[in-house]
Amino acid sequence: MKKLFLMAVAALMAIASVRAQNPGQFFLKPMVGGTLATVTGNSDNKMKFGFVGGFDLGYDFSDNFALTLGALYTMQGAKNDIGGDGKMDYINVPLLANVYVTKGLAIKAGPQVGFMTRAKDEDEDIKDICNKVDFSIPVGLSYEFSNFIIDARYNIGVSKIVKGASSGRNSVIMLTVGYKIPLN
């Protein structure tokens, strides 16, 4: 997994060639959107819709490369065939490399750590049996126009949700809309 991630980052940096950003600029990007989430390892699990909101703080290092550090409240979990509803909410902190492949279009990837704030199965609190920290690898695309940014990500779960479990990782699709505010 580590080799695949490093190869992807190297490939993203190699294909970036078009000038799209403002080097030396810090920016803040508040954003809101939705998630489609599930938990891997159980064929009965279905996608569940949720809310995501927060912000990214970024820096444009060059015309085609930026880093962002975010803080996002993310509703995750899964539904199952018999109508059960597992709710898991996190404060996710992604660190993403943004490689601009053409004006406004960025490919992004990096590590993310999530801190569990809630875990319920139906009305039963299950936070005690869950790992409080969740690691994942977000990969995605974003497109910027007139300082508005549409961002689509897929968070690949790396760590298991339940302590001592043999499977069960978060799998989250996120779609957000944000606004880029220059800070300098």
Short mmCIF file of C-alpha atoms in Angstrom, two decimals:
data_model
loop_
_atom_site.label_atom_id
_atom_site.label_comp_id
_atom_site.label_asym_id
_atom_site.label_seq_id
_atom_site.Cartn_x
_atom_site.Cartn_y
_atom_site.Cartn_z
CA MET A 1 0.00 0.00 0.00
CA LYS A 2 2.85 2.39 0.87
CA LYS A 3 4.59 1.71 -2.47
CA LEU A 4 1.35 2.31 -4.37
CA PHE A 5 0.82 5.61 -2.57
CA LEU A 6 4.39 6.79 -3.25
CA MET A 7 4.11 5.79 -6.93
CA ALA A 8 0.83 7.71 -7.24
CA VAL A 9 2.33 10.85 -5.71
CA ALA A 10 5.38 10.62 -8.01
CA ALA A 11 3.12 10.17 -11.05
CA LEU A 12 0.97 13.15 -10.07
CA MET A 13 4.00 15.37 -9.70
CA ALA A 14 5.39 14.20 -13.06
CA ILE A 15 2.24 15.05 -15.05
CA ALA A 16 1.81 18.53 -13.57
CA SER A 17 3.02 21.09 -16.08
CA VAL A 18 0.45 23.84 -16.66
CA ARG A 19 0.49 27.08 -14.63
CA ALA A 20 -2.73 27.38 -12.64
CA GLN A 21 -2.12 28.93 -9.22
CA ASN A 22 -0.52 31.87 -7.38
CA PRO A 23 2.88 30.83 -5.94
CA GLY A 24 3.53 31.96 -2.38
CA GLN A 25 -0.14 32.41 -1.50
CA PHE A 26 -1.86 31.11 1.65
CA PHE A 27 -5.59 30.47 1.39
CA LEU A 28 -8.56 29.31 3.46
CA LYS A 29 -11.30 27.21 1.90
CA PRO A 30 -14.52 26.74 3.91
CA MET A 31 -16.59 23.91 2.42
CA VAL A 32 -19.78 21.89 2.85
CA GLY A 33 -21.19 18.85 1.15
CA GLY A 34 -22.30 15.28 1.42
CA THR A 35 -20.87 11.81 1.94
CA LEU A 36 -21.78 8.34 0.77
CA ALA A 37 -20.21 5.98 3.28
CA THR A 38 -20.10 2.31 4.10
CA VAL A 39 -18.02 -0.15 6.08
CA THR A 40 -16.05 -2.77 4.13
CA GLY A 41 -15.96 -6.46 5.00
CA ASN A 42 -19.70 -7.16 5.23
CA SER A 43 -21.71 -7.77 2.05
CA ASP A 44 -24.91 -6.74 3.89
CA ASN A 45 -23.68 -3.14 4.30
CA LYS A 46 -25.13 -0.46 2.04
CA MET A 47 -24.06 3.12 1.37
CA LYS A 48 -25.33 5.74 3.80
CA PHE A 49 -25.74 9.46 3.05
CA GLY A 50 -24.26 12.00 5.48
CA PHE A 51 -23.03 15.57 5.90
CA VAL A 52 -19.48 16.93 5.70
CA GLY A 53 -18.39 20.45 6.61
CA GLY A 54 -15.22 22.23 7.57
CA PHE A 55 -12.26 23.95 5.99
CA ASP A 56 -8.87 23.54 4.32
CA LEU A 57 -5.91 25.82 4.96
CA GLY A 58 -3.58 25.76 1.98
CA TYR A 59 -0.39 27.12 0.50
CA ASP A 60 0.47 27.38 -3.20
CA PHE A 61 4.15 26.38 -3.41
CA SER A 62 4.35 26.83 -7.17
CA ASP A 63 2.16 27.37 -10.19
CA ASN A 64 1.18 23.70 -10.19
CA PHE A 65 1.59 22.39 -6.63
CA ALA A 66 -0.18 23.19 -3.34
CA LEU A 67 -0.56 21.53 0.06
CA THR A 68 -3.74 21.68 2.12
CA LEU A 69 -4.38 20.77 5.75
CA GLY A 70 -8.04 20.38 6.63
CA ALA A 71 -10.43 19.91 9.51
CA LEU A 72 -13.73 18.28 8.50
CA TYR A 73 -16.70 17.06 10.50
CA THR A 74 -17.73 13.94 8.57
CA MET A 75 -20.78 11.70 9.05
CA GLN A 76 -19.86 8.11 8.17
CA GLY A 77 -21.18 4.62 8.89
CA ALA A 78 -23.34 2.17 6.95
CA LYS A 79 -26.84 0.80 6.47
CA ASN A 80 -27.59 -2.91 6.24
CA ASP A 81 -30.20 -5.06 4.48
CA ILE A 82 -32.53 -5.28 7.46
CA GLY A 83 -32.75 -1.51 7.87
CA GLY A 84 -30.07 -1.13 10.53
CA ASP A 85 -28.24 2.18 10.70
CA GLY A 86 -24.66 2.47 11.94
CA LYS A 87 -23.65 6.04 12.67
CA MET A 88 -19.98 6.98 13.02
CA ASP A 89 -18.95 10.62 13.06
CA TYR A 90 -15.37 11.86 12.83
CA ILE A 91 -13.28 15.00 12.87
CA ASN A 92 -11.02 14.22 9.92
CA VAL A 93 -7.69 15.96 9.36
CA PRO A 94 -6.44 15.42 5.78
CA LEU A 95 -3.01 16.56 4.53
CA LEU A 96 -3.28 16.62 0.75
CA ALA A 97 -0.89 17.28 -2.10
CA ASN A 98 -2.74 19.16 -4.87
CA VAL A 99 -1.17 18.79 -8.32
CA TYR A 100 -2.70 21.07 -10.97
CA VAL A 101 -2.74 19.28 -14.32
CA THR A 102 -4.49 22.12 -16.15
CA LYS A 103 -5.97 25.49 -15.23
CA GLY A 104 -8.26 24.93 -12.24
CA LEU A 105 -8.11 21.09 -12.27
CA ALA A 106 -6.19 19.40 -9.45
CA ILE A 107 -5.48 15.78 -8.62
CA LYS A 108 -5.07 15.29 -4.88
CA ALA A 109 -3.90 12.58 -2.51
CA GLY A 110 -2.39 12.22 0.94
CA PRO A 111 -2.85 10.81 4.43
CA GLN A 112 -5.77 11.52 6.76
CA VAL A 113 -6.28 10.91 10.45
CA GLY A 114 -9.81 10.86 11.87
CA PHE A 115 -10.92 11.25 15.49
CA MET A 116 -14.20 9.47 16.32
CA THR A 117 -16.80 11.67 17.99
CA ARG A 118 -19.78 9.26 17.86
CA ALA A 119 -20.45 5.58 17.17
CA LYS A 120 -23.96 4.11 17.35
CA ASP A 121 -25.59 1.01 16.00
CA GLU A 122 -29.27 1.89 15.93
CA ASP A 123 -29.71 3.55 19.36
CA GLU A 124 -26.91 1.62 21.10
CA ASP A 125 -23.68 3.48 21.83
CA ILE A 126 -20.78 1.33 20.53
CA LYS A 127 -17.96 3.84 20.90
CA ASP A 128 -16.26 1.73 23.62
CA ILE A 129 -15.61 -1.16 21.20
CA CYS A 130 -14.33 1.11 18.40
CA ASN A 131 -10.88 2.49 17.71
CA LYS A 132 -10.99 6.21 18.47
CA VAL A 133 -8.48 7.05 15.70
CA ASP A 134 -9.03 6.18 12.05
CA PHE A 135 -6.41 6.37 9.30
CA SER A 136 -7.30 6.66 5.62
CA ILE A 137 -5.91 7.77 2.27
CA PRO A 138 -8.05 10.34 0.44
CA VAL A 139 -7.63 10.55 -3.34
CA GLY A 140 -9.62 12.84 -5.59
CA LEU A 141 -10.10 15.69 -8.01
CA SER A 142 -11.08 19.31 -7.60
CA TYR A 143 -11.99 22.04 -10.02
CA GLU A 144 -11.70 25.76 -9.27
CA PHE A 145 -13.55 28.55 -11.07
CA SER A 146 -13.90 32.14 -9.80
CA ASN A 147 -12.62 31.02 -6.37
CA PHE A 148 -15.40 28.39 -6.05
CA ILE A 149 -14.05 24.85 -5.73
CA ILE A 150 -15.90 21.60 -6.37
CA ASP A 151 -14.03 18.75 -4.67
CA ALA A 152 -14.66 14.99 -5.05
CA ARG A 153 -12.71 12.54 -2.88
CA TYR A 154 -12.69 8.87 -2.09
CA ASN A 155 -11.32 8.04 1.37
CA ILE A 156 -9.74 4.58 1.40
CA GLY A 157 -9.90 3.21 4.94
CA VAL A 158 -6.61 1.81 6.24
CA SER A 159 -7.37 1.08 9.90
CA LYS A 160 -10.11 -1.16 11.28
CA ILE A 161 -13.07 0.49 12.99
CA VAL A 162 -13.73 -2.11 15.70
CA LYS A 163 -10.98 -3.07 18.16
CA GLY A 164 -9.61 -6.56 17.43
CA ALA A 165 -11.79 -7.09 14.34
CA SER A 166 -10.43 -8.92 11.30
CA SER A 167 -12.19 -6.56 8.85
CA GLY A 168 -14.36 -3.46 8.72
CA ARG A 169 -12.79 -0.27 7.40
CA ASN A 170 -14.40 3.04 6.46
CA SER A 171 -15.06 3.64 2.76
CA VAL A 172 -16.24 7.19 2.06
CA ILE A 173 -17.09 9.17 -1.07
CA MET A 174 -17.20 12.95 -0.45
CA LEU A 175 -18.47 15.75 -2.65
CA THR A 176 -18.05 19.33 -1.40
CA VAL A 177 -18.34 22.89 -2.61
CA GLY A 178 -16.01 25.49 -1.17
CA TYR A 179 -14.80 29.03 -1.62
CA LYS A 180 -11.08 29.92 -1.79
CA ILE A 181 -10.22 33.00 0.30
CA PRO A 182 -6.67 34.38 -0.27
CA LEU A 183 -4.96 35.21 3.05
CA ASN A 184 -2.03 37.33 1.81
#
